[in-house]
Coordinates of C-alpha atoms in Angstrom, one line a residue:
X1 CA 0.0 0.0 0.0
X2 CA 1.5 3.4 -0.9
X3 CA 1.0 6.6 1.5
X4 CA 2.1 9.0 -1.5
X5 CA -1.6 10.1 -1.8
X6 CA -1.8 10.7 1.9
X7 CA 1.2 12.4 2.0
X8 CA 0.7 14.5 -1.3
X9 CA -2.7 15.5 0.4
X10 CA -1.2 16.7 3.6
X11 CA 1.3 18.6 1.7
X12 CA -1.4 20.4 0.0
X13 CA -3.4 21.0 3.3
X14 CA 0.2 22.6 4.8
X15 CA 0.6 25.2 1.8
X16 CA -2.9 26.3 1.8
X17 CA -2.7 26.7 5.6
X18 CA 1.0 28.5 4.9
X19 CA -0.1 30.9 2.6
X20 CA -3.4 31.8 4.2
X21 CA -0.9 32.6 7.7
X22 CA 1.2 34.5 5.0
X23 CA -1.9 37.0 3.1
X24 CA -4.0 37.4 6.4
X25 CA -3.6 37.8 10.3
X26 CA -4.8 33.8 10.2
X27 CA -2.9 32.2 12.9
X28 CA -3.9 29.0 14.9
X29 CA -5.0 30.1 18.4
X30 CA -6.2 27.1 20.6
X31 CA -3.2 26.6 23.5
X32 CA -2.2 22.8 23.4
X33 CA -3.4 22.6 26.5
X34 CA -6.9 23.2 25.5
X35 CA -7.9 20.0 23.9
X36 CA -7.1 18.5 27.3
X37 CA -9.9 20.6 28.5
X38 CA -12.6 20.9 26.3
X39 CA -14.2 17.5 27.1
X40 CA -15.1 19.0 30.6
X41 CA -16.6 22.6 29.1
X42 CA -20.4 22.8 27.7
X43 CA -19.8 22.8 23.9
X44 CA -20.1 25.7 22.0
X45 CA -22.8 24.9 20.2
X46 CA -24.9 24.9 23.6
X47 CA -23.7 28.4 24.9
X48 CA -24.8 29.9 21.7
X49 CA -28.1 29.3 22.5
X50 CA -28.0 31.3 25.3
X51 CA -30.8 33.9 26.1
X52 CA -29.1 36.9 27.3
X53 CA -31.7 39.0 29.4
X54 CA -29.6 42.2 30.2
X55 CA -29.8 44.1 27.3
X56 CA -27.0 46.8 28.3
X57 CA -24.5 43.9 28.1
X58 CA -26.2 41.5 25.8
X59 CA -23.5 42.6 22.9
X60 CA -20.2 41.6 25.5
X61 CA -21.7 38.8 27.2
X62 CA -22.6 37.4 23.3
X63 CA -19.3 38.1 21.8
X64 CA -17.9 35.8 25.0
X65 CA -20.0 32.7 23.6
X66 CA -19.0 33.4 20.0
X67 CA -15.6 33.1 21.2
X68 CA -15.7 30.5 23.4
X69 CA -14.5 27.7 20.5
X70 CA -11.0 29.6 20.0
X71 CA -9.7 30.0 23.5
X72 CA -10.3 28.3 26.9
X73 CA -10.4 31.5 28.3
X74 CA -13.3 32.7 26.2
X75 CA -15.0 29.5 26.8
X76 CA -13.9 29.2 31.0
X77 CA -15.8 32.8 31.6
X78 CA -19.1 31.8 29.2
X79 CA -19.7 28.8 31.6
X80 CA -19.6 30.7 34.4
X81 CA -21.9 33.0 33.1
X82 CA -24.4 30.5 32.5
X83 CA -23.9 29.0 35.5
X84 CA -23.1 31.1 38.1
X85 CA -24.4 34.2 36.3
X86 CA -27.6 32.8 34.8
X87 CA -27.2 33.7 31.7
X88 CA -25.5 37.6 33.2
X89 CA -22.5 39.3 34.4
X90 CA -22.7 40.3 37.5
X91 CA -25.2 37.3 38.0
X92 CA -28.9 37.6 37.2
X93 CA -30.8 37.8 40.4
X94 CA -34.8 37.2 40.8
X95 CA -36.4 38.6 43.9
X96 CA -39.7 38.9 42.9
X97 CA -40.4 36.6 46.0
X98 CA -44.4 35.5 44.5
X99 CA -42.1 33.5 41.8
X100 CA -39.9 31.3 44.0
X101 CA -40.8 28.0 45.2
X102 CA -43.1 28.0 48.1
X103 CA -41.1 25.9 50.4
X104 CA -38.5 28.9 50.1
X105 CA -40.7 32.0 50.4
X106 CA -40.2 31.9 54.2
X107 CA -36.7 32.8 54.6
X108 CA -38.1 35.8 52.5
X109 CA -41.0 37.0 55.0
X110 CA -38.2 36.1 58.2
X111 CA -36.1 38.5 56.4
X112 CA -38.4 41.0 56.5
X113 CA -39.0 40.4 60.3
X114 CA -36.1 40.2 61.4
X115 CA -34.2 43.2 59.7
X116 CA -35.9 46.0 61.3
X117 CA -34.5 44.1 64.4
X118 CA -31.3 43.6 63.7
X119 CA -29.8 47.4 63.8
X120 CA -29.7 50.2 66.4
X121 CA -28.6 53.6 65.7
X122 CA -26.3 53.9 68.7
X123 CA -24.5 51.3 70.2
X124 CA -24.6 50.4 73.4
X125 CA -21.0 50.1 75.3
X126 CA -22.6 47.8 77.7
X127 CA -22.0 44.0 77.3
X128 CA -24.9 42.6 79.6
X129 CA -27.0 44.6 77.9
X130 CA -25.8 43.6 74.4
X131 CA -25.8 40.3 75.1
X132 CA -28.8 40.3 75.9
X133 CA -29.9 41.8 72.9
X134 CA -28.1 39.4 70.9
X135 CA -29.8 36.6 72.6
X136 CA -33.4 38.1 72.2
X137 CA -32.7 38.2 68.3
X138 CA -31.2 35.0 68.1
X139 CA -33.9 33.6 69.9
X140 CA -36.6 35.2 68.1
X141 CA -34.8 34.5 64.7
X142 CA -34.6 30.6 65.8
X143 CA -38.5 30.8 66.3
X144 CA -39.5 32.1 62.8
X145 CA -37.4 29.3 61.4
X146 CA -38.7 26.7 63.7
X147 CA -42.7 27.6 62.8
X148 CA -42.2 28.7 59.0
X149 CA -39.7 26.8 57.1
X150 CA -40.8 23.5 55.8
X151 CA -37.1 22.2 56.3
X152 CA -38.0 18.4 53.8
X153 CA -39.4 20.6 50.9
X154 CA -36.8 23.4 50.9
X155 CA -33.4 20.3 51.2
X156 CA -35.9 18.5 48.2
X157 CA -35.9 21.9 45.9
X158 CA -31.8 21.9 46.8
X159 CA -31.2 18.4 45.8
X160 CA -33.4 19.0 42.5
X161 CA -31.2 21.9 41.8
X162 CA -28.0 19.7 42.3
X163 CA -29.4 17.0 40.1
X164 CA -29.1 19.7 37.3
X165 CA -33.1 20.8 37.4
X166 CA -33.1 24.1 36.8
X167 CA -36.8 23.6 35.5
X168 CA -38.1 23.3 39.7
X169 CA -35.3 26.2 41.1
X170 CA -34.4 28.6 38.3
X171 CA -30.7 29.5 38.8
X172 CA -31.7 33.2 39.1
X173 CA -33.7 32.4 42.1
X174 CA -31.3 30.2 43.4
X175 CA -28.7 33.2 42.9
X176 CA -31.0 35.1 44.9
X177 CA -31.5 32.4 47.3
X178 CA -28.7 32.3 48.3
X179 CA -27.9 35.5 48.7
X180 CA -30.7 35.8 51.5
X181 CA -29.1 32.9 53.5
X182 CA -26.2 34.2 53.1
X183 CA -28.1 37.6 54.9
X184 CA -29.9 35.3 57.4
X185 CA -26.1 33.6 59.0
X186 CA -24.8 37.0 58.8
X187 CA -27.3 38.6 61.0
X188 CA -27.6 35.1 63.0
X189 CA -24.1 35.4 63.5
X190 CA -23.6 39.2 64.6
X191 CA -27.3 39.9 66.8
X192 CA -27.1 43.1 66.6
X193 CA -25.5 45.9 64.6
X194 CA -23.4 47.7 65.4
X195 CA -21.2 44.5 65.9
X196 CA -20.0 44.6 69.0
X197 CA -17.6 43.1 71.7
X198 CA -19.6 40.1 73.5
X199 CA -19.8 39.2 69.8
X200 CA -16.7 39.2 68.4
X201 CA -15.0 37.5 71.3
X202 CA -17.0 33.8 70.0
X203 CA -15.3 31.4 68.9
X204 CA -18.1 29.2 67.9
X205 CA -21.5 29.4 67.5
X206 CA -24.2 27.0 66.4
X207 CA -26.6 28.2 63.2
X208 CA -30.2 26.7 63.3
X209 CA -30.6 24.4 60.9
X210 CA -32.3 26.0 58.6
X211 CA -29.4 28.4 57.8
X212 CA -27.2 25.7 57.7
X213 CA -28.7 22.5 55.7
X214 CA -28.7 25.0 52.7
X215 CA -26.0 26.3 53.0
X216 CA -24.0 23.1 52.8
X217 CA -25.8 22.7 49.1
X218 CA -25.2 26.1 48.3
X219 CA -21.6 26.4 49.4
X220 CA -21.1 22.9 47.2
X221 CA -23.0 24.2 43.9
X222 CA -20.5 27.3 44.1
X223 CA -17.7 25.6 45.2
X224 CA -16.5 26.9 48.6
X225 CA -16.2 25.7 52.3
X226 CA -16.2 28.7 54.3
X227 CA -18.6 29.4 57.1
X228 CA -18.8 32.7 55.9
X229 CA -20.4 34.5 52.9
X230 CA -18.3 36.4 50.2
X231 CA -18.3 38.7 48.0
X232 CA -20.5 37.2 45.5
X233 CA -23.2 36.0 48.0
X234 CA -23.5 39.0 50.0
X235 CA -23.3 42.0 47.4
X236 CA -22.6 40.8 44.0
X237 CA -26.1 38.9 44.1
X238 CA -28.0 41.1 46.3
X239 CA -29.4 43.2 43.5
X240 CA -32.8 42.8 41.0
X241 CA -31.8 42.9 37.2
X242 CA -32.6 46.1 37.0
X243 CA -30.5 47.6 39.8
X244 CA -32.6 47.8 43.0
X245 CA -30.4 47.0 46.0
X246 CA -32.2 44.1 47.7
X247 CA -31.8 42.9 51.8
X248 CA -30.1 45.4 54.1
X249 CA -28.1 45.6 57.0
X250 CA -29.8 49.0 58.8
X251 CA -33.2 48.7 57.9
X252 CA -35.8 51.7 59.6
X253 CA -32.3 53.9 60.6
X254 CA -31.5 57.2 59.5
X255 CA -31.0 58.1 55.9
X256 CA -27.3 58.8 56.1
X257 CA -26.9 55.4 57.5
X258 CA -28.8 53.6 54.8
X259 CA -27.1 55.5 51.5
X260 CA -23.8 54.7 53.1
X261 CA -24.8 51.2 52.9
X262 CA -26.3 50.7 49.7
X263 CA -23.0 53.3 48.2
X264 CA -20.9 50.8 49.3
X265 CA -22.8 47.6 48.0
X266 CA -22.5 49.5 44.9
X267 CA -19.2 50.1 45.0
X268 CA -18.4 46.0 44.6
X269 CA -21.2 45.5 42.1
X270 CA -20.5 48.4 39.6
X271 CA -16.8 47.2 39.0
X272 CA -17.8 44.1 38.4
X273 CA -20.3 45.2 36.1
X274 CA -17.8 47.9 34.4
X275 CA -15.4 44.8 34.4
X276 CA -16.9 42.8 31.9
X277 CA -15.4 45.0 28.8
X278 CA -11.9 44.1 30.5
X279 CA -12.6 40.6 30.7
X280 CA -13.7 40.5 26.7
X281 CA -10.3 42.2 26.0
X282 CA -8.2 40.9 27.8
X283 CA -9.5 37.2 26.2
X284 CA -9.5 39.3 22.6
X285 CA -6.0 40.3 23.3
X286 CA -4.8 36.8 24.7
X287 CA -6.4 35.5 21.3
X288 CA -4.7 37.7 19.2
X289 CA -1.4 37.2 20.6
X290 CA -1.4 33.8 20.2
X291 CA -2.2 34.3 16.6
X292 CA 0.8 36.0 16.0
X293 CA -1.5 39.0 15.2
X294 CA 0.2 41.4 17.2
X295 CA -1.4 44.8 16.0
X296 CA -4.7 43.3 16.8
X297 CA -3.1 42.5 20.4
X298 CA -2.3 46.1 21.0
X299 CA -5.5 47.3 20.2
X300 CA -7.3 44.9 22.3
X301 CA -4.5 45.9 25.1
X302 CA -5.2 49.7 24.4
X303 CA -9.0 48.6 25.0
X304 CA -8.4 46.7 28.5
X305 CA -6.4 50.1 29.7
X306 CA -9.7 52.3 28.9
X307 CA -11.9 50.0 30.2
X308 CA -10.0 49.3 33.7
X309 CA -9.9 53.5 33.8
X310 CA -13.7 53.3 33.7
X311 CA -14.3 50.2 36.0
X312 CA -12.0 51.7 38.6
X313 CA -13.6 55.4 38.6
X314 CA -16.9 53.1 40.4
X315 CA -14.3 53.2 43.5
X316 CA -13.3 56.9 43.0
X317 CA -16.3 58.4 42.5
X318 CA -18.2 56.3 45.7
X319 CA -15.5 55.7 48.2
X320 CA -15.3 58.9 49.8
X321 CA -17.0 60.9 52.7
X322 CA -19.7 62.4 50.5
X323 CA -21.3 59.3 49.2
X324 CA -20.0 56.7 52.4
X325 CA -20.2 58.7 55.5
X326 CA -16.8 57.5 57.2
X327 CA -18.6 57.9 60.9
X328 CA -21.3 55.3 59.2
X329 CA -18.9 52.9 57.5
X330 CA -16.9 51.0 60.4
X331 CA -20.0 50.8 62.5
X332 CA -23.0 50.4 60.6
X333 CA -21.7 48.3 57.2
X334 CA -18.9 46.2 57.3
X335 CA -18.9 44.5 60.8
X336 CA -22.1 43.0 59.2
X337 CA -19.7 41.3 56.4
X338 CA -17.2 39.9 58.9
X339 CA -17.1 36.7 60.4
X340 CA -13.9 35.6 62.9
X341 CA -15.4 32.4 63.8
X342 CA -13.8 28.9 63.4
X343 CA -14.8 24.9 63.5
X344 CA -12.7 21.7 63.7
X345 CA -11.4 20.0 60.1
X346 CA -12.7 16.5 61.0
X347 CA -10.0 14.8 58.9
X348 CA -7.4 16.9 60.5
X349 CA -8.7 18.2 63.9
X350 CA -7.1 21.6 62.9
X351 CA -9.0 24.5 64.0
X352 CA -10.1 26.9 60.8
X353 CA -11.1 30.1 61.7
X354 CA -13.1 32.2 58.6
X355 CA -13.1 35.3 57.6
X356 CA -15.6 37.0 56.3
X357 CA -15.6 39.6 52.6
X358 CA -12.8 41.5 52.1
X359 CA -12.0 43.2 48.2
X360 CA -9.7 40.7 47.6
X361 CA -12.5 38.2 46.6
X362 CA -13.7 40.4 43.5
X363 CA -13.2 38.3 40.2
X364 CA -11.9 41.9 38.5
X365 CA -8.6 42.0 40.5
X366 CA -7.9 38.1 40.7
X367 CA -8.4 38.3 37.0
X368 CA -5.9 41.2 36.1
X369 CA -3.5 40.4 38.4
X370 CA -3.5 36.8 36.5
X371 CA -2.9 38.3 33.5
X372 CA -0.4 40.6 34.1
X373 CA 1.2 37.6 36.1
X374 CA 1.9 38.8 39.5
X375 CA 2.1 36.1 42.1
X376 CA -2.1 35.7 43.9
X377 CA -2.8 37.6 47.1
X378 CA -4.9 34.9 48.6
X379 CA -3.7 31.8 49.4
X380 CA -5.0 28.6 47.5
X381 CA -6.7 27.6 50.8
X382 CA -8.2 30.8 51.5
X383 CA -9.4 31.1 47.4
X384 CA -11.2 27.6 48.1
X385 CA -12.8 29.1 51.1
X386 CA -14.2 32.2 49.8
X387 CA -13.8 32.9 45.5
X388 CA -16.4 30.5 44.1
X389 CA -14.7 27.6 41.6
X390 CA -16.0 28.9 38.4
X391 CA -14.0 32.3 39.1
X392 CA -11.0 30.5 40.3
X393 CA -10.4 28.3 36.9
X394 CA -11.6 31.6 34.8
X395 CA -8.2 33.4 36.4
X396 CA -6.4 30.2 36.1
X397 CA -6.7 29.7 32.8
X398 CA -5.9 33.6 32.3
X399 CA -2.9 33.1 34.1
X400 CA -1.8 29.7 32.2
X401 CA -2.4 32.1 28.6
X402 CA -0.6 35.4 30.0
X403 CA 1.6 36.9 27.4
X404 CA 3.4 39.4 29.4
X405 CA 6.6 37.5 30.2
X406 CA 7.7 36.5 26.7
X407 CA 6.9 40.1 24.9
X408 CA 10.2 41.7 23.5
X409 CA 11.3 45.3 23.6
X410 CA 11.2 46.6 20.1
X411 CA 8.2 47.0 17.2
X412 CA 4.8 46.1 18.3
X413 CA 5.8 44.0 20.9
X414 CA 7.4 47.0 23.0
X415 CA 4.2 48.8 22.6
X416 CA 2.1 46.0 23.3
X417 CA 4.9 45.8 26.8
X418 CA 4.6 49.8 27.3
X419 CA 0.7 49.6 26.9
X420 CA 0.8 46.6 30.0
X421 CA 3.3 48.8 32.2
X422 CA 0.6 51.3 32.0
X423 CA -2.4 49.1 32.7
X424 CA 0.2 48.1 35.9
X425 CA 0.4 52.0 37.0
X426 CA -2.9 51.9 37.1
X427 CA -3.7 49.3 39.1
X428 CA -0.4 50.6 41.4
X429 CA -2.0 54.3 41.3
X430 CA -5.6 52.3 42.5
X431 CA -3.6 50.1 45.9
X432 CA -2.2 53.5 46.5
X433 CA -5.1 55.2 46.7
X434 CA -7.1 52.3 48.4
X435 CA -4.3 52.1 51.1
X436 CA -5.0 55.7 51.9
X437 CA -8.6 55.5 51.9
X438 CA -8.4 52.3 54.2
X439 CA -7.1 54.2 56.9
X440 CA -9.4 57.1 56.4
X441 CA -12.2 54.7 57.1
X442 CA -10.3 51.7 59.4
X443 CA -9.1 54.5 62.1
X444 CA -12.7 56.0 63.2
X445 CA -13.6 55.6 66.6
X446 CA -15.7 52.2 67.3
X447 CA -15.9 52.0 71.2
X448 CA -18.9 49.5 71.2
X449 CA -16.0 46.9 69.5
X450 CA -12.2 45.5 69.4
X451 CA -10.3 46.4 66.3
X452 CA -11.6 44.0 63.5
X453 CA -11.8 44.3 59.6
X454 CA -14.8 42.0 57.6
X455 CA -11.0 40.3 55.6
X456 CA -8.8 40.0 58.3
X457 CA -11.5 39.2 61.7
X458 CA -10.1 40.6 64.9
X459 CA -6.3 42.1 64.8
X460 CA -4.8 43.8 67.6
X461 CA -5.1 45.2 70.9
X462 CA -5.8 49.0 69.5
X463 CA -6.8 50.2 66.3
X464 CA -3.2 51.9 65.9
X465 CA -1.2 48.7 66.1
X466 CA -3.5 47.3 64.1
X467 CA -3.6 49.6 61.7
X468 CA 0.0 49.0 61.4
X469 CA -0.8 45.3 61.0
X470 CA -3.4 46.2 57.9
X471 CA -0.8 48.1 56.2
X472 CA 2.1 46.4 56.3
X473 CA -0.4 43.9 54.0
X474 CA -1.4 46.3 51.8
X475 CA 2.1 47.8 51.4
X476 CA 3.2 44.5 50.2
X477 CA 0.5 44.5 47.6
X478 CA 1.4 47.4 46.2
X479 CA 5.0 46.8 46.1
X480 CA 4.3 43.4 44.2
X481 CA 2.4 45.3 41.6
X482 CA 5.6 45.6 39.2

């Protein structure tokens, strides 16, 4: 048998493929290591028959699908919008409550019980009295749970979800979902807000079961282990498609309080929502480059730069006295988000102690720092804890396609290289100004409380020490941005 067919065929295929690299900006773009993947992502095909409901980002959030055959970045961040997002980015949400599943609209109506109860507009500086107050909402919170939630139909609608029927729990109400047990542990946890110092000195404390059943199923579907929520269940989801900020920490107190609040929420959501366009380029970019295309790479580059500069004004313009009262923040917002309580790994009988949000969890940063290849912030154990999976493998696979580290000096290439160094500054220029703002905010007077951040749990004896403590971590940051 002769192969001079097959091989005069071949040699054919390998000339046309030649001398279309050679007339056009052609170039093969799927990373070897993508084939090794593929058989674990949706196909294509099925993501492209995705209904996008947000029509401000319908056009990004399409263009992500139509690329998700070249690159397994492309394809990494359309599955988690699917999944994770429901069919959005930041995640669709649905709290039109008369739609969920009747075994769930309880922990919707305890919500709205219990939040009116949960804050006080001064603080009291008296621990008997707080924890007594603690106790009384506890209690009263472990009643309404007891008498409303039908426990058997609520862990059935969970265990339909797992089984892939998103028919009986929409993933936008499940989004939503469990956002508001992310709300109920929170408040559980704290008693009363203010947080204060009976509270923070607990080690452990034991949820009702209600909070905790589903959270063990939602914690699994997202792919974390923490105690605590994140970023992504406590402000990322806890807002309608169309904006409206959902379950709040200082329900019925002053104005100032409440818009301090909500400003921050925003804060979180808006650069994620102002990220997308950076996500699109930097995967149009990483496409480009592997293509050997590289004056399509520095436009796509050029585009990242502009579109970080807008995403990062949502900090600017919000995180400042005018829109988040600094006398409001520390007190009345983020001890809500902190946790600093622990349990014992059963396999290792190693005491874990969880944090609860801190900035570090938002997808925008892990995903830019990735692809500009400096060296994570959070540890891999803390990322499992708190940075749902389908994030984590998104930034992973930016990482494993980053271009950065093998661009030259001269032609396109040295642009493309001076165009990063100045997406860098940027991000250097936002620590800075972060670090300053921290402090602005971390070194207000809290007497009710012992120096704690939502990230870090409690830190030192005094707020100056630890103070001292916080920076020292976010010097190092900014000193690895290079």
């Amino acid at each position: 048998m002769s192969f001079l067919p097959e091989y005069v065929a071949l040699s054919i295929v390998a000339s046309a493929a030649l001398l279309l690299m050679r007339l056009t900006t052609w170039r093969p773009s799927i990373p070897k290591h993508w084939h090794l993947e593929a058989s674990r992502l949706p196909l294509p095909s099925m993501l492209s028959r995705l209904a996008f409901p947000n029509a401000a980002t319908r056009g990004e959030l399409q263009e992500i699908v139509d690329l998700a055959g070249c690159h397994e970045t492309a394809a990494r961040l359309a599955v988690l919008i699917h999944k994770d997002g429901a069919g959005a980015w930041p995640p669709r949400t649905n709290y039109v409550y008369s739609t969920w599943p009747e075994a769930l609209r309880a922990y919707a109506d305890i919500y709205l019980e219990m939040a009116p109860l949960l804050p006080a507009e001064n603080p009291s500086l008296d621990d008997d009295a707080n924890t007594e107050r603690i106790t009384g909402f506890r209690a009263r919170h472990t009643e309404l749970l007891d008498s409303l939630v039908n426990l058997e139909a609520v862990s059935r609608l969970l265990q339909a979800a797992e089984a892939g029927r998103w028919d009986v729990f929409p993933r936008d109400v499940y989004n939503a979902f469990y956002c508001c047990i992310a709300w109920h542990r929170h408040a559980y946890r704290w008693g009363t807000i203010p947080c204060v110092r009976v509270a923070q000195l607990e080690q452990s404390l034991p949820l009702p079961t209600q909070l905790t059943l589903p959270w063990k199923y939602l914690q699994a579907h997202f792919g974390l282990f923490s105690e605590s929520g994140n970023i992504t269940s406590n402000l990322m989801l806890n807002f309608s498609p169309s904006g409206t900020y959902q379950l709040k920490i200082n329900t019925g107190l002053s104005p100032r309080l409440q818009s301090s609040e909500e400003e921050f929420a925003r804060v979180l959501r808006d650069v994620e929502v102002l990220g997308l366009p950076v996500y699109t380029s930097i995967i149009r970019a990483t496409i480009a480059h592997a293509r050997g295309d590289l004056p399509a790479c520095l436009a796509h580059v050029r585009r990242v730069s502009s579109a970080l500069r807008v995403a990062l004004g949502a900090y600017y313009d919000r995180m400042h006295d005018a829109k988040i009262a600094r006398d409001a923040w520390l007190s009345h917002v983020q001890g809500f988000f902190a946790w600093g309580m622990g349990v014992e790994d059963e396999r290792t009988r190693r005491w874990v102690t969880f944090d609860g949000l801190s900035g570090n969890q938002v997808m925008l940063f892990q995903a830019l720092d990735a692809w500009l290849g400096l060296d994570p912030y959070l540890s891999d154990e803390v990322m499992g804890m708190n940075v749902p999976r389908l994030q984590r493998e998104f930034c992973e696979a930016v990482r494993r396609a980053g271009f950065r580290g093998r661009l030259g000096d001269e032609g396109v290439e040295g642009e493309i290289k001076t165009e990063i160094g100045g997406i860098v500054k940027k991000l250097r220029l936002f620590r800075s100004a972060h670090r300053t703002r921290a402090k602005d905010y971390l070194m207000i007077p809290a007497p009710e409380r012992l120096p704690m951040t939502a990230g870090k749990s409690l830190l030192k004896a005094d707020m100056e020490a630890s103070m001292e403590f916080l920076d020292g971590f976010m010097l190092a940051r900014l000193r690895q941005t290079l």
